[in-house]
Tab-separated table of C-alpha atoms in Angstrom:
chain	number	residue	atom	x	y	z
M	13	MET	CA	0.000	0.000	0.000
M	14	GLN	CA	1.372	3.399	-1.014
M	15	GLU	CA	-0.072	6.898	-0.965
M	16	GLY	CA	-2.950	7.093	-3.452
M	17	HIS	CA	-2.682	3.563	-4.782
M	18	ALA	CA	-2.395	-0.105	-3.872
M	19	LEU	CA	-0.027	-2.522	-5.589
M	20	ALA	CA	-1.259	-6.098	-6.112
M	21	ALA	CA	0.978	-9.174	-5.930
M	22	ASP	CA	0.799	-9.580	-9.716
M	23	GLY	CA	2.042	-6.016	-10.289
M	24	ARG	CA	-1.291	-4.346	-11.046
M	25	THR	CA	-1.886	-0.878	-9.576
M	26	PHE	CA	-5.221	0.215	-8.127
M	27	ARG	CA	-5.575	3.974	-7.613
M	28	PHE	CA	-8.007	5.393	-5.055
M	29	ASP	CA	-9.127	8.570	-3.333
M	30	ALA	CA	-10.092	6.691	-0.169
M	31	CYS	CA	-9.242	3.108	0.727
M	32	ILE	CA	-11.204	0.914	3.152
M	33	TRP	CA	-9.019	-2.009	4.172
M	34	VAL	CA	-10.940	-5.210	4.944
M	35	ALA	CA	-8.459	-7.708	6.340
M	36	GLY	CA	-10.745	-10.737	6.264
M	37	PHE	CA	-11.238	-13.588	8.676
M	38	ALA	CA	-8.821	-15.870	10.501
M	39	VAL	CA	-9.591	-19.551	11.057
M	40	SER	CA	-8.461	-21.462	14.138
M	41	ASP	CA	-5.729	-24.045	13.584
M	42	LEU	CA	-7.641	-26.602	15.706
M	43	ALA	CA	-8.714	-28.710	12.697
M	44	GLN	CA	-5.194	-28.739	11.301
M	45	ARG	CA	-3.705	-29.758	14.652
M	46	ALA	CA	-6.338	-32.501	14.953
M	47	GLY	CA	-5.158	-34.012	11.668
M	48	LEU	CA	-8.079	-33.022	9.447
M	49	ARG	CA	-7.314	-32.160	5.846
M	50	VAL	CA	-7.344	-28.374	5.435
M	51	ASN	CA	-6.610	-25.804	2.735
M	52	GLU	CA	-4.071	-22.973	2.852
M	53	ARG	CA	-6.430	-20.911	5.072
M	54	ARG	CA	-6.726	-23.818	7.549
M	55	GLN	CA	-10.358	-24.428	6.579
M	56	ILE	CA	-11.568	-28.036	6.646
M	57	VAL	CA	-11.878	-29.291	3.062
M	58	ILE	CA	-15.321	-30.867	2.632
M	59	ASP	CA	-17.295	-32.692	-0.045
M	60	ARG	CA	-20.724	-31.788	-1.424
M	61	ALA	CA	-22.371	-33.347	1.648
M	62	MET	CA	-20.350	-31.213	4.117
M	63	ARG	CA	-18.165	-34.150	5.212
M	64	SER	CA	-14.429	-33.861	5.807
M	65	LEU	CA	-12.523	-35.458	2.939
M	66	SER	CA	-10.040	-37.008	5.342
M	67	HIS	CA	-12.438	-37.896	8.179
M	68	PRO	CA	-15.939	-38.605	6.764
M	69	GLU	CA	-17.422	-38.923	10.244
M	70	VAL	CA	-16.716	-35.203	10.757
M	71	TYR	CA	-19.142	-32.656	9.326
M	72	ALA	CA	-17.997	-29.063	8.900
M	73	ALA	CA	-19.819	-25.854	8.000
M	74	GLY	CA	-19.401	-22.106	8.131
M	75	ASP	CA	-16.189	-20.090	7.934
M	76	ALA	CA	-14.161	-23.074	9.176
M	77	ALA	CA	-15.095	-25.186	6.128
M	78	PHE	CA	-14.442	-25.006	2.399
M	79	PRO	CA	-16.258	-27.139	-0.221
M	80	LEU	CA	-13.725	-28.529	-2.672
M	81	ALA	CA	-16.334	-28.570	-5.465
M	82	GLU	CA	-17.910	-25.123	-5.955
M	83	PRO	CA	-21.604	-25.295	-4.954
M	84	GLY	CA	-22.849	-23.015	-7.729
M	85	ALA	CA	-21.317	-19.785	-6.414
M	86	PRO	CA	-17.990	-18.662	-4.905
M	87	VAL	CA	-17.864	-19.561	-1.215
M	88	ARG	CA	-17.382	-16.294	0.682
M	89	MET	CA	-16.858	-16.128	4.426
M	90	SER	CA	-20.070	-14.514	5.648
M	91	LEU	CA	-23.097	-14.951	7.891
M	92	TYR	CA	-25.250	-15.841	4.881
M	93	THR	CA	-22.909	-18.550	3.590
M	94	ALA	CA	-22.384	-20.025	7.055
M	95	LEU	CA	-26.143	-20.164	7.657
M	96	LEU	CA	-26.758	-22.134	4.451
M	97	MET	CA	-23.837	-24.486	5.038
M	98	GLY	CA	-25.044	-25.205	8.557
M	99	ALA	CA	-28.558	-25.949	7.333
M	100	HIS	CA	-27.275	-28.309	4.647
M	101	ALA	CA	-24.973	-30.061	7.110
M	102	ALA	CA	-28.006	-30.704	9.324
M	103	ASP	CA	-29.961	-32.043	6.318
M	104	THR	CA	-27.064	-34.347	5.418
M	105	LEU	CA	-26.754	-35.685	8.950
M	106	ALA	CA	-30.525	-36.294	9.086
M	107	ALA	CA	-30.333	-38.183	5.781
M	108	HIS	CA	-27.480	-40.316	7.137
M	109	LEU	CA	-29.363	-41.173	10.334
M	110	ASN	CA	-32.456	-42.130	8.324
M	111	GLY	CA	-30.625	-44.253	5.767
M	112	ARG	CA	-31.091	-41.847	2.856
M	113	THR	CA	-28.550	-40.592	0.327
M	114	PRO	CA	-27.603	-36.963	1.028
M	115	THR	CA	-28.005	-34.317	-1.645
M	116	ALA	CA	-25.343	-32.009	-3.062
M	117	PHE	CA	-24.985	-28.565	-1.500
M	118	GLY	CA	-25.936	-25.698	-3.783
M	119	PHE	CA	-26.748	-22.024	-3.352
M	120	SER	CA	-26.730	-18.602	-5.006
M	121	TYR	CA	-26.126	-15.061	-3.807
M	122	ALA	CA	-28.891	-12.559	-4.512
M	123	ALA	CA	-26.989	-9.693	-2.881
M	124	LEU	CA	-24.021	-8.816	-0.712
M	125	ALA	CA	-24.361	-6.452	2.240
M	126	LEU	CA	-21.628	-4.529	4.036
M	127	SER	CA	-22.070	-2.458	7.184
M	128	LEU	CA	-19.981	0.725	7.362
M	129	GLY	CA	-20.926	1.659	10.899
M	130	ARG	CA	-24.249	1.947	12.678
M	131	HIS	CA	-25.773	4.381	10.162
M	132	ASP	CA	-24.141	3.534	6.854
M	133	GLY	CA	-23.763	0.543	4.573
M	134	VAL	CA	-23.854	-0.860	1.053
M	135	VAL	CA	-26.071	-3.536	-0.497
M	136	GLN	CA	-24.975	-4.775	-3.928
M	137	PHE	CA	-27.500	-6.943	-5.771
M	138	LEU	CA	-26.141	-9.880	-7.789
M	139	ASP	CA	-27.261	-12.074	-10.660
M	140	PRO	CA	-28.053	-15.418	-8.931
M	141	ASN	CA	-26.963	-17.381	-12.005
M	142	SER	CA	-23.633	-15.710	-12.824
M	143	ASP	CA	-22.840	-14.079	-9.443
M	144	GLY	CA	-22.121	-10.901	-11.411
M	145	PRO	CA	-23.065	-7.475	-9.984
M	146	LEU	CA	-26.320	-5.880	-11.136
M	147	LYS	CA	-26.833	-2.141	-11.505
M	148	TYR	CA	-29.000	-2.022	-8.387
M	149	ILE	CA	-27.180	-0.732	-5.301
M	150	ILE	CA	-28.539	0.603	-2.002
M	151	THR	CA	-26.342	2.788	0.197
M	152	GLY	CA	-26.537	4.763	3.424
M	153	SER	CA	-28.722	4.102	6.447
M	154	LEU	CA	-31.332	2.250	4.366
M	155	ALA	CA	-28.713	-0.308	3.327
M	156	ASN	CA	-27.640	-0.802	6.924
M	157	ARG	CA	-31.241	-1.251	8.097
M	158	LEU	CA	-31.852	-3.779	5.307
M	159	ARG	CA	-28.822	-5.766	6.452
M	160	GLU	CA	-30.046	-5.708	10.063
M	161	VAL	CA	-33.476	-6.962	8.936
M	162	PHE	CA	-31.821	-9.939	7.247
M	163	VAL	CA	-29.769	-10.773	10.352
M	164	HIS	CA	-32.913	-10.605	12.511
M	165	LEU	CA	-34.819	-12.753	10.006
M	166	ALA	CA	-32.047	-15.358	9.993
M	167	VAL	CA	-32.250	-15.703	13.776
M	168	GLN	CA	-36.050	-16.043	13.663
M	169	ILE	CA	-35.891	-18.721	10.961
M	170	ILE	CA	-33.486	-20.772	13.080
M	171	ARG	CA	-35.963	-20.614	15.957
M	172	LEU	CA	-38.931	-21.495	13.765
M	173	GLN	CA	-37.162	-24.539	12.326
M	174	ARG	CA	-37.582	-26.358	15.626
M	175	ASN	CA	-41.267	-26.848	14.802
M	176	LEU	CA	-41.318	-26.074	11.061
M	177	PRO	CA	-38.245	-27.813	9.585
M	178	TRP	CA	-39.348	-27.104	6.010
M	179	ILE	CA	-39.467	-23.316	6.431
M	180	PHE	CA	-35.865	-22.534	5.502
M	181	TYR	CA	-35.348	-22.397	1.740
M	182	TRP	CA	-32.554	-20.457	0.068
M	183	PRO	CA	-31.744	-19.264	-3.487
M	184	GLY	CA	-30.074	-22.003	-5.515
M	185	LYS	CA	-30.757	-24.743	-2.961
M	186	ASN	CA	-31.744	-27.224	-5.670
M	187	LYS	CA	-29.358	-26.131	-8.418
M	188	LEU	CA	-27.080	-29.149	-7.836
M	189	ARG	CA	-29.674	-31.733	-6.817
M	190	HIS	CA	-28.908	-33.589	-10.065
M	191	VAL	CA	-25.297	-34.119	-8.922
M	192	ARG	CA	-24.820	-37.514	-7.300
M	193	VAL	CA	-23.196	-37.579	-3.873
M	194	ASP	CA	-20.968	-40.651	-3.964
M	195	ALA	CA	-20.022	-43.022	-1.202
M	196	ARG	CA	-17.126	-41.898	0.966
M	197	ARG	CA	-14.375	-43.961	-0.666
M	198	GLN	CA	-15.470	-42.881	-4.158
M	199	VAL	CA	-15.339	-39.221	-3.183
M	200	ASP	CA	-11.824	-39.566	-1.794
M	201	ALA	CA	-10.584	-41.376	-4.879
M	202	GLY	CA	-12.043	-38.802	-7.225
M	203	MET	CA	-10.965	-35.683	-5.345
M	204	ILE	CA	-7.548	-36.456	-3.891
M	205	ASP	CA	-5.721	-34.612	-6.682
M	206	GLY	CA	-7.966	-31.592	-6.233
M	207	VAL	CA	-7.285	-31.533	-2.522
M	208	ALA	CA	-3.552	-31.452	-3.137
M	209	ALA	CA	-4.068	-28.495	-5.475
M	210	VAL	CA	-6.149	-26.658	-2.880
M	211	GLN	CA	-3.496	-27.209	-0.254
M	212	GLY	CA	-0.806	-26.000	-2.637
M	213	GLN	CA	1.177	-29.220	-2.362
């Protein structure tokens, strides 16, 4: 970072009038120390059914997990992504306990929201098929209130699921239902090379 511009690792220069630095998230090294297969960010590498590739009895979801096969959209570390991954992990575990074949995890982003303090924010709407930005953007206090409404709604849905397990449905949930979730040993055999690439080995 230099005055008035940022220099990327590949040599590109990005000029700016004001820069907001978002450092990102850090993942605990607990999974790595426990011997689970992880990627370069120490996230547990999982299959389409949210199972660890190295320890299939372990299910992982949220910021601590990373699906090796993209589930229809880039996996960003966020409340929204973690909520969907957790719900699908629960569905997969229920299928396992009831002797059913789990389905493949899929989802889409309809928008991305960023809070810039208590009275400011940005909501960028996205194309759910391509994940590309649309021309519709909300800013200011309205954007921040919209984000808070979503967070409140997410909490309420979790509570309602105790008695209404069918109530939680998300964009793109069925987009990969046609993809077969293989048995554990078949998944490992088919993805071991990809795991090595993810880990940078």
